[in-house]
mmCIF file with all atom_site columns, C-alpha atoms in Angstrom:
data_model
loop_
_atom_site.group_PDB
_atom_site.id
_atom_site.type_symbol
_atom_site.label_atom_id
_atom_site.label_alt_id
_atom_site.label_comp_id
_atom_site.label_asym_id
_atom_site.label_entity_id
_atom_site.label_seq_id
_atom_site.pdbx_PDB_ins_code
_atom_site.Cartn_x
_atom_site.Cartn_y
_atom_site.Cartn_z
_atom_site.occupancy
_atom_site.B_iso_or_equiv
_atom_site.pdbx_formal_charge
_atom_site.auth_seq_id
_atom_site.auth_comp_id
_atom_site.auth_asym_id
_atom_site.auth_atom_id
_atom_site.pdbx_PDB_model_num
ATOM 1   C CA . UNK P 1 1   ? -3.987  25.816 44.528 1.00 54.00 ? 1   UNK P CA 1
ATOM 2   C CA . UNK P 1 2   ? -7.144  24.232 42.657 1.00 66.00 ? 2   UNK P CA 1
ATOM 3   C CA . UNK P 1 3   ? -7.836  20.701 44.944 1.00 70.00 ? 3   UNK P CA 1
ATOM 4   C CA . UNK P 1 4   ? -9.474  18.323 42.643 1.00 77.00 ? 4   UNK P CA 1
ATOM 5   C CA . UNK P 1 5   ? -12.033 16.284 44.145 1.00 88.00 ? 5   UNK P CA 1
ATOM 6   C CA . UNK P 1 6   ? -15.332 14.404 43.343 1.00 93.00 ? 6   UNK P CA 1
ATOM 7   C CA . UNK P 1 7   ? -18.362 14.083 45.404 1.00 93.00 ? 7   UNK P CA 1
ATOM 8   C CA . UNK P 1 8   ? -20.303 10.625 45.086 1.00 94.00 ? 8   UNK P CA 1
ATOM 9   C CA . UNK P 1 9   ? -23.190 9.310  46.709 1.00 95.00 ? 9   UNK P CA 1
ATOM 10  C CA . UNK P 1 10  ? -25.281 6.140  45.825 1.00 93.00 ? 10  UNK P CA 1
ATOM 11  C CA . UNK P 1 11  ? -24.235 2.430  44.947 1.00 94.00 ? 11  UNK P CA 1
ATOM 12  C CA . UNK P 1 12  ? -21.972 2.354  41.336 1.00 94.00 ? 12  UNK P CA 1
ATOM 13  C CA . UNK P 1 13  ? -21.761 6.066  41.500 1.00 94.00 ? 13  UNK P CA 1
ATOM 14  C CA . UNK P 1 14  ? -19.082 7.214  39.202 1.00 93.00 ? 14  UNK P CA 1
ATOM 15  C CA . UNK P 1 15  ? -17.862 3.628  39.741 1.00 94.00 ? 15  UNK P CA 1
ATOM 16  C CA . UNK P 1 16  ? -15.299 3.843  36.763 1.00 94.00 ? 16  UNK P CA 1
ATOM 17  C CA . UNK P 1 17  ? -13.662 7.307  37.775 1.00 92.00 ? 17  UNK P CA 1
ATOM 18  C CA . UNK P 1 18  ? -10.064 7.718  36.791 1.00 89.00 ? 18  UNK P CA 1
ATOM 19  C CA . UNK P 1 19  ? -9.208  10.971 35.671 1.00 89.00 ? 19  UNK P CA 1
ATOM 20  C CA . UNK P 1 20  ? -12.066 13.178 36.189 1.00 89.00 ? 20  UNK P CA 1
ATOM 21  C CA . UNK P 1 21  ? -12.546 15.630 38.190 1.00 92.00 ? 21  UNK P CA 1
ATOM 22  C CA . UNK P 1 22  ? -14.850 18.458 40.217 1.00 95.00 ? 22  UNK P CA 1
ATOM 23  C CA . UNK P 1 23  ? -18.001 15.752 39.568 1.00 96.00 ? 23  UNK P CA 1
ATOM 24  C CA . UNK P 1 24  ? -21.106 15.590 41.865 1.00 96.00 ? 24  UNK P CA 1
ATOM 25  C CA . UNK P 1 25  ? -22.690 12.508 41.468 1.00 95.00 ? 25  UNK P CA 1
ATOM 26  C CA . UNK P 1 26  ? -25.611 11.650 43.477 1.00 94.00 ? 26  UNK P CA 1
ATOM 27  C CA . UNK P 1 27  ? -27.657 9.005  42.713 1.00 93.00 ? 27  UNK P CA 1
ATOM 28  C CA . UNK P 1 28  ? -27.786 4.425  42.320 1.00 93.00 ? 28  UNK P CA 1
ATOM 29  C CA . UNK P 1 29  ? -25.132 4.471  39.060 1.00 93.00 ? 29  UNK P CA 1
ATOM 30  C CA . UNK P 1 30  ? -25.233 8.493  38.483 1.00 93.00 ? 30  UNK P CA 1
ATOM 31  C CA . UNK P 1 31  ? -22.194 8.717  36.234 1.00 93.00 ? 31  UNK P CA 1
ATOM 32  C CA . UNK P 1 32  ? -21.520 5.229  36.836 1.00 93.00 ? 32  UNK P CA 1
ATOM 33  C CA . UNK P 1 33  ? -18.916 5.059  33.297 1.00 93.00 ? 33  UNK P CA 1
ATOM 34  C CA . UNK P 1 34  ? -17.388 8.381  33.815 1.00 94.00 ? 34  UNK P CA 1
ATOM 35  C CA . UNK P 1 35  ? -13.363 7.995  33.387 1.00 93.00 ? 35  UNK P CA 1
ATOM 36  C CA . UNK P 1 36  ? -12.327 11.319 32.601 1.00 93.00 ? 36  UNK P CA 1
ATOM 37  C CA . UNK P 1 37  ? -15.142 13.801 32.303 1.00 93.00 ? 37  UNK P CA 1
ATOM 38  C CA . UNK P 1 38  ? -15.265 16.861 34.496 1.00 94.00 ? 38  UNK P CA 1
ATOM 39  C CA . UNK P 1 39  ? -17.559 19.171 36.453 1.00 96.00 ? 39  UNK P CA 1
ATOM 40  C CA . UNK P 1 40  ? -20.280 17.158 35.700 1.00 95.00 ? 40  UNK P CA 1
ATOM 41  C CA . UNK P 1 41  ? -23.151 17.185 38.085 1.00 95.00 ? 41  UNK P CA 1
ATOM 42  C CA . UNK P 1 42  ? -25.647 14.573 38.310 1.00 94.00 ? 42  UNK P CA 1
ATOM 43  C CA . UNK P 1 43  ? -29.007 13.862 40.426 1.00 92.00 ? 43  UNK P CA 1
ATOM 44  C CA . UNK P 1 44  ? -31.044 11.033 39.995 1.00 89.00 ? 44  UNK P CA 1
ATOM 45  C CA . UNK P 1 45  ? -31.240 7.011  39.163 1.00 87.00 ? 45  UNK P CA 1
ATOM 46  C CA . UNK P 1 46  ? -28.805 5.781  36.280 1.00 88.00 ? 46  UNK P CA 1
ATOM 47  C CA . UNK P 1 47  ? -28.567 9.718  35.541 1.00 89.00 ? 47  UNK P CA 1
ATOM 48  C CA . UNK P 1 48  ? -25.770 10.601 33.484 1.00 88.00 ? 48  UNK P CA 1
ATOM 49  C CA . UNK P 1 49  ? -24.493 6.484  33.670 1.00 86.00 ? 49  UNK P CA 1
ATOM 50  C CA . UNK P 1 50  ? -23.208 6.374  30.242 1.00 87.00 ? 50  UNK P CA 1
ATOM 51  C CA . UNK P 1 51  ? -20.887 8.983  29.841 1.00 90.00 ? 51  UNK P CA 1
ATOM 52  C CA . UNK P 1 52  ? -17.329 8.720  30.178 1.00 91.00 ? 52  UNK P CA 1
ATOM 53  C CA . UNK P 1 53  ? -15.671 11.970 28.776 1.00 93.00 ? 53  UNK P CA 1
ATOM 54  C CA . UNK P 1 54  ? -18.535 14.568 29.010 1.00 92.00 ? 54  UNK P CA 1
ATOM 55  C CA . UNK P 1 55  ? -17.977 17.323 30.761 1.00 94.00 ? 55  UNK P CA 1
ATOM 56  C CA . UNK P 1 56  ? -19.423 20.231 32.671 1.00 95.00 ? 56  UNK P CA 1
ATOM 57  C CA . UNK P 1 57  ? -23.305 18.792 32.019 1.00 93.00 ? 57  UNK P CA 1
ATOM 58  C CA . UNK P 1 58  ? -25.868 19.606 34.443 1.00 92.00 ? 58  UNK P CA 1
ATOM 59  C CA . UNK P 1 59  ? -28.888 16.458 34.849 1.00 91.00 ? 59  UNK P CA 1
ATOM 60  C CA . UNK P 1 60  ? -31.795 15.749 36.768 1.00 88.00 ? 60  UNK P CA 1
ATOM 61  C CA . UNK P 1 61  ? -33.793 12.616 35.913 1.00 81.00 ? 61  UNK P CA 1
ATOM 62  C CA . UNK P 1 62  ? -32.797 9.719  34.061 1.00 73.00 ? 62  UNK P CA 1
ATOM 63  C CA . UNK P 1 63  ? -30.572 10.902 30.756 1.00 69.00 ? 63  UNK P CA 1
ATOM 64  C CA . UNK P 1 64  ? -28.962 8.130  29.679 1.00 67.00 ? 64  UNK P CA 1
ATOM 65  C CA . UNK P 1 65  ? -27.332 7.976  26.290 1.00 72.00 ? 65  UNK P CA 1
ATOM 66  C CA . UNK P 1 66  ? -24.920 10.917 26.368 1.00 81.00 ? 66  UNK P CA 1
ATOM 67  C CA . UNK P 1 67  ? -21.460 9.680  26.560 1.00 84.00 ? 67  UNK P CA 1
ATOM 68  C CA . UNK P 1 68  ? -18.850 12.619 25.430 1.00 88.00 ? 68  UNK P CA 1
ATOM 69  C CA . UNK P 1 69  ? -21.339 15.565 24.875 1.00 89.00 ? 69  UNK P CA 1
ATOM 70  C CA . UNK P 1 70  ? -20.563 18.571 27.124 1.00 92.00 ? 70  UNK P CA 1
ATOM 71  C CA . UNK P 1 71  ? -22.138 21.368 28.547 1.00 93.00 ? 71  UNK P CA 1
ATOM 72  C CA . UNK P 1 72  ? -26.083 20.293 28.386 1.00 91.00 ? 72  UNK P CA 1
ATOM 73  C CA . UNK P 1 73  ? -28.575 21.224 30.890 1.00 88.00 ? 73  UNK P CA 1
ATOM 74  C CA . UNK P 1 74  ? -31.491 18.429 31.005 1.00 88.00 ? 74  UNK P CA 1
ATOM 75  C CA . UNK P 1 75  ? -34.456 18.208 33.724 1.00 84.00 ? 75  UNK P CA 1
ATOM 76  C CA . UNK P 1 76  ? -37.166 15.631 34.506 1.00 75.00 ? 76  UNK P CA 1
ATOM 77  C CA . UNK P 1 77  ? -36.278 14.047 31.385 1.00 62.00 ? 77  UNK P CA 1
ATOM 78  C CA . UNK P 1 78  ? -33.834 14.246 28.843 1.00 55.00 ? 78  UNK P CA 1
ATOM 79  C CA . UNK P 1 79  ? -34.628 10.474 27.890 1.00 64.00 ? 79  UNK P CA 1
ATOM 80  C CA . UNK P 1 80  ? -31.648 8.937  25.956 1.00 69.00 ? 80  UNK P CA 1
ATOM 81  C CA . UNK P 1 81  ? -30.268 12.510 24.813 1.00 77.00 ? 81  UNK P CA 1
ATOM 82  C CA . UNK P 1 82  ? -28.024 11.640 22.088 1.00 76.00 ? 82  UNK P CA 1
ATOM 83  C CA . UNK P 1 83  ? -23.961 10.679 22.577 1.00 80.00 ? 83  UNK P CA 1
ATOM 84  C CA . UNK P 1 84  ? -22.680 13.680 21.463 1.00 86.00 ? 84  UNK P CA 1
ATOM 85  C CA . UNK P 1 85  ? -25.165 16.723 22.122 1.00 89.00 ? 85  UNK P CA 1
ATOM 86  C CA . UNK P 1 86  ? -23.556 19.545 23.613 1.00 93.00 ? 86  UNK P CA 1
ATOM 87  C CA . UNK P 1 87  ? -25.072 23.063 24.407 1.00 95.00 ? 87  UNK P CA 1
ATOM 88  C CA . UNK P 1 88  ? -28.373 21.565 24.692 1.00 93.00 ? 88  UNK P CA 1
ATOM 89  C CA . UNK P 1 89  ? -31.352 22.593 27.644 1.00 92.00 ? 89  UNK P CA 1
ATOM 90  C CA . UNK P 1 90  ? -34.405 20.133 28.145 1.00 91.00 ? 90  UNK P CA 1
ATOM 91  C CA . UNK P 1 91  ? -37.017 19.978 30.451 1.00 90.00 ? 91  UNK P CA 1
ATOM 92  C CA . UNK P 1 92  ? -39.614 17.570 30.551 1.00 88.00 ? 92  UNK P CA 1
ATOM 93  C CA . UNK P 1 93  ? -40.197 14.216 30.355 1.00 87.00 ? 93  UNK P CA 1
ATOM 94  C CA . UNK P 1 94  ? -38.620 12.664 27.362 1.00 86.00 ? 94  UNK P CA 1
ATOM 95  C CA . UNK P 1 95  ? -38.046 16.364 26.341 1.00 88.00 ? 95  UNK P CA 1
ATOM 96  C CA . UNK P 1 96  ? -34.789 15.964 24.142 1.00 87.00 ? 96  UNK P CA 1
ATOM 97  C CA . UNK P 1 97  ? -34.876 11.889 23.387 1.00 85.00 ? 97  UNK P CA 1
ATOM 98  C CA . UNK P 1 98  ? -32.499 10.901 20.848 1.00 87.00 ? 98  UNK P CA 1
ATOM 99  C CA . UNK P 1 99  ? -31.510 14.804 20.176 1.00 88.00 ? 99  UNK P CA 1
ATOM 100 C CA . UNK P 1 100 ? -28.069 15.037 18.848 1.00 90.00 ? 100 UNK P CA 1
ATOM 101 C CA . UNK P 1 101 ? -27.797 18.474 17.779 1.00 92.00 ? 101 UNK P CA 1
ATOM 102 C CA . UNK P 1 102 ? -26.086 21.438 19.608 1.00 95.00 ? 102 UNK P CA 1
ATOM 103 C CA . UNK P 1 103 ? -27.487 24.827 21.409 1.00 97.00 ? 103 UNK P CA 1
ATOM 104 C CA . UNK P 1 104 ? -31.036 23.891 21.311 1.00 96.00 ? 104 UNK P CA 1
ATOM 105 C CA . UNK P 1 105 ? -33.796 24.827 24.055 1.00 96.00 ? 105 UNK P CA 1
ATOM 106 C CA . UNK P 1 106 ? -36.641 22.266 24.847 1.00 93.00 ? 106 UNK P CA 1
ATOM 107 C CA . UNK P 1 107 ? -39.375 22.818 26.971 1.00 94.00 ? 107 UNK P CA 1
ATOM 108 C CA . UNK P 1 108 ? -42.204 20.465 27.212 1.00 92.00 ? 108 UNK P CA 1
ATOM 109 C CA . UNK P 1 109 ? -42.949 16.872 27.182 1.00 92.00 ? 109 UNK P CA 1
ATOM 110 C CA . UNK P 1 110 ? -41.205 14.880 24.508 1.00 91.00 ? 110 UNK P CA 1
ATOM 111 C CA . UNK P 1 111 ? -40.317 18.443 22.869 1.00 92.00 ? 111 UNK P CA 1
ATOM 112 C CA . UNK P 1 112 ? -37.369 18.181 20.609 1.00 91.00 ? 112 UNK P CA 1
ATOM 113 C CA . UNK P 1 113 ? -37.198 14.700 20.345 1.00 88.00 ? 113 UNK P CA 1
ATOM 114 C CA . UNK P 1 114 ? -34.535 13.224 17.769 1.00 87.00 ? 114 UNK P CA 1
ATOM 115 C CA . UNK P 1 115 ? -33.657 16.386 16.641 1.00 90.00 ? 115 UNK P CA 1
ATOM 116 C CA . UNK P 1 116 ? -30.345 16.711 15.181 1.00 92.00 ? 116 UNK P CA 1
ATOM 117 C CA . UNK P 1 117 ? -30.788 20.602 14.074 1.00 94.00 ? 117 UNK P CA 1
ATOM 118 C CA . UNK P 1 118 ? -28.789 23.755 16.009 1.00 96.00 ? 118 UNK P CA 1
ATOM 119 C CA . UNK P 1 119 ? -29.975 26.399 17.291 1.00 98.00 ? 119 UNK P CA 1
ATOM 120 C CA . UNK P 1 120 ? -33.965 25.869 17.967 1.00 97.00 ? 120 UNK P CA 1
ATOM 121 C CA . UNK P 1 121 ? -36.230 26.758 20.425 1.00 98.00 ? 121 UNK P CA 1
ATOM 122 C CA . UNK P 1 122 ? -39.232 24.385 21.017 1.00 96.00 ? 122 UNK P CA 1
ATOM 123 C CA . UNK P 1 123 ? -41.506 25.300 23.726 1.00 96.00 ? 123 UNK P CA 1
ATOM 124 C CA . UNK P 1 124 ? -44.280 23.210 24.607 1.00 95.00 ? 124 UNK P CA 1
ATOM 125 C CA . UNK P 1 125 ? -45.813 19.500 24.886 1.00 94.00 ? 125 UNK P CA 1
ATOM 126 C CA . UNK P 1 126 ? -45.097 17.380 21.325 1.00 94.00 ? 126 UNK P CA 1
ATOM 127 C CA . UNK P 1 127 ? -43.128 20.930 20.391 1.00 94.00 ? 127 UNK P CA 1
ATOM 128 C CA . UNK P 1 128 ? -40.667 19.398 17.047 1.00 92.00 ? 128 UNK P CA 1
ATOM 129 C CA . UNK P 1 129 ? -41.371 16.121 17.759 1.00 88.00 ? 129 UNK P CA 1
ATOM 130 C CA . UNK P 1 130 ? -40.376 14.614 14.896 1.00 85.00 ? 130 UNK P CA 1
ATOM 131 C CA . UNK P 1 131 ? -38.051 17.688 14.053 1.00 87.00 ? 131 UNK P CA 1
ATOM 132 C CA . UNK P 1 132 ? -34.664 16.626 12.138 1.00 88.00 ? 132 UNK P CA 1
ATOM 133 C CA . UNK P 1 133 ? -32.008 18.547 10.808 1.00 92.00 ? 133 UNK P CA 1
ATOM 134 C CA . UNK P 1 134 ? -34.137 21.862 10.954 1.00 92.00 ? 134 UNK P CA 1
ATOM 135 C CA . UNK P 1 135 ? -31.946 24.892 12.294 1.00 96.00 ? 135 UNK P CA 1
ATOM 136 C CA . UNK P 1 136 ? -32.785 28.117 13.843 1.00 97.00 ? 136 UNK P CA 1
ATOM 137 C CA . UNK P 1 137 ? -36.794 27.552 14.599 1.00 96.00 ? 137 UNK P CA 1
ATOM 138 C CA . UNK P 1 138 ? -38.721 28.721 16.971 1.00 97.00 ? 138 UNK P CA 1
ATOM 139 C CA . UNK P 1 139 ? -41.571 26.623 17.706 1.00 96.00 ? 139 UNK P CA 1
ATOM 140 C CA . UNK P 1 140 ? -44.177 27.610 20.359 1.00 97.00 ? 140 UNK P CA 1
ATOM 141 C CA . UNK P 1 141 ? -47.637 26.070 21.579 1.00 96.00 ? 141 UNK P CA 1
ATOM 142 C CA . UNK P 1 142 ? -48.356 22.071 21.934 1.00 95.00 ? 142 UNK P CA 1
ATOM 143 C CA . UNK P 1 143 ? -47.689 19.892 18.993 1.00 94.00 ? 143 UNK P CA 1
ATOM 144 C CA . UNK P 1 144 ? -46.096 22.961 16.580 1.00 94.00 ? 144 UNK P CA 1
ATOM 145 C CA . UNK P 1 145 ? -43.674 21.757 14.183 1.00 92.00 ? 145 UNK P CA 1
ATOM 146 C CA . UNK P 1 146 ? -44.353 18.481 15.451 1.00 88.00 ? 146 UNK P CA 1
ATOM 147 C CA . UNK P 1 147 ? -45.492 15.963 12.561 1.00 78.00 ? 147 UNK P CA 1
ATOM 148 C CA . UNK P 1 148 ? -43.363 15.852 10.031 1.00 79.00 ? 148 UNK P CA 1
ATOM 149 C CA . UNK P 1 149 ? -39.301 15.833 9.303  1.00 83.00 ? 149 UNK P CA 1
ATOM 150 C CA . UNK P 1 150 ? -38.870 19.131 9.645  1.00 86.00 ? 150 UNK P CA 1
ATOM 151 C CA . UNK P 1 151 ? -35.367 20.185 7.554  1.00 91.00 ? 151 UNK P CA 1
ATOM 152 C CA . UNK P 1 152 ? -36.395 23.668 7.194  1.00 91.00 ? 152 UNK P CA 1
ATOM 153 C CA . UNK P 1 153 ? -34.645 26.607 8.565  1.00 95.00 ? 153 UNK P CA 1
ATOM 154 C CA . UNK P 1 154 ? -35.216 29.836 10.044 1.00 96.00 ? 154 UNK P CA 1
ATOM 155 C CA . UNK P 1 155 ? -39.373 29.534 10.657 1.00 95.00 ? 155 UNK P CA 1
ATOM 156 C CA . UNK P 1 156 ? -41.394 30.892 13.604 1.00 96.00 ? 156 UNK P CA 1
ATOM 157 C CA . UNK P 1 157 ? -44.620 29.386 14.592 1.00 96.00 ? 157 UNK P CA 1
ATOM 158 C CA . UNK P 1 158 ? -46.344 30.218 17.424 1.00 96.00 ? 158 UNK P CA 1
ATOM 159 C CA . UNK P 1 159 ? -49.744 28.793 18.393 1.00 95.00 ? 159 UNK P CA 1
ATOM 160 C CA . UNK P 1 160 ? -51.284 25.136 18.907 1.00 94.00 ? 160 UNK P CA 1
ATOM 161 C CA . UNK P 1 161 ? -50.493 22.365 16.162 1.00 93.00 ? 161 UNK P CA 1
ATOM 162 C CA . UNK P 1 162 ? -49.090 25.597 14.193 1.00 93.00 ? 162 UNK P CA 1
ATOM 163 C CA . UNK P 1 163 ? -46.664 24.523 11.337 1.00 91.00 ? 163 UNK P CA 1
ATOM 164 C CA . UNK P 1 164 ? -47.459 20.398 11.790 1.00 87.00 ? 164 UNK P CA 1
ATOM 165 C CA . UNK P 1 165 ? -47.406 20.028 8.107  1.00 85.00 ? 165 UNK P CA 1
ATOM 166 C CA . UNK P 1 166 ? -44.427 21.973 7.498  1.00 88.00 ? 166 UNK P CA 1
ATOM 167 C CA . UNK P 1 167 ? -41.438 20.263 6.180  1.00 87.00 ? 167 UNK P CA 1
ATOM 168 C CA . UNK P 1 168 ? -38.343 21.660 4.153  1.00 90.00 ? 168 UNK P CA 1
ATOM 169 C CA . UNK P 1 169 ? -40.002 24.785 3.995  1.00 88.00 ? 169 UNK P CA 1
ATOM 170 C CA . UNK P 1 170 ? -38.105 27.918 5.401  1.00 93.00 ? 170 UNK P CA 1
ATOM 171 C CA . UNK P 1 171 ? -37.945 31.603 6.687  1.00 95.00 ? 171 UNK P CA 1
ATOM 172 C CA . UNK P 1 172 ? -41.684 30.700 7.428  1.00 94.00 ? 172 UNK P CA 1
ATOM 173 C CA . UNK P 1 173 ? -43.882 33.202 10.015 1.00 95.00 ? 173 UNK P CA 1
ATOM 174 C CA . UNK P 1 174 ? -46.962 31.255 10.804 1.00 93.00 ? 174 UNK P CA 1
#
């Protein structure tokens, strides 16, 4: 038989626990408004402290915001990754603030912030910084496809500050 069972460690740690289960929560408020999310595991200050029905997300460092999104991975950073991101892997700090879209990878400090978009790849410092609804770019080197609202779809840039004009355009190799 599967035992349910939650591991918690630090003061307000998954303090509002009901119905979740298989959580590790480690940390001073680590999944401190969880009710009924499960096999969540948390590390860090206030990591995690505002979700209560995500589930199986993986976070290191303070990532705050996400309340129902599922299966994200987030390191050193994640910032305030948005409510309902799911599929999602950041690392860095602030890599993935505000980002409410699904299955995107961000490497790199502040990469991928507020991007609502699916399906990206952003690797490097400033990487789709101000990236919106863009879908299926890859972005590599510091600050490509960084300075403008980038809606476009389906470009691959590759290089330092590549693509930082670059807007709606799409199916872009630069």
């Amino acid at each position: 038989a599967d035992t349910c069972f939650n591991i918690m460690l630090g003061c307000n740690s998954g303090a509002a626990l009901n119905s979740g289960d298989h959580n590790i929560l480690l940390g001073c408020h680590a999944g401190k408004s969880i009710t009924s999310g499960n096999y969540n595991f948390l590390f860090g200050r206030r990591v995690g402290c505002s979700i209560d029905s995500g589930s199986s997300n993986i976070l290191f460092g303070p990532t705050t915001a996400l309340t129902t999104g599922c299966k994200n991975i987030a390191f050193l950073g994640g910032g305030s990754m948005g409510a309902t991101a799911c599929c999602n892997i950041v690392m860095g700090n602030e890599a993935g603030y505000n980002l409410t879209g699904n299955s995107n990878i961000a490497l790199g400090a502040q990469a991928g912030c507020d991007l609502t978009g699916s399906d990206n790849i952003l690797f490097g410092d400033n990487t789709g910084t101000e990236m919106t609804s863009g879908d299926e770019n890859i972005a590599i080197g510091k600050k490509a496809l960084n300075a403008c609202a980038v809606t476009g779809n389906s470009n691959i840039v590759i290089g330092k500050y590549t693509g930082q004009r670059l807007t709606s355009g799409a199916s872009n190799i630069l």
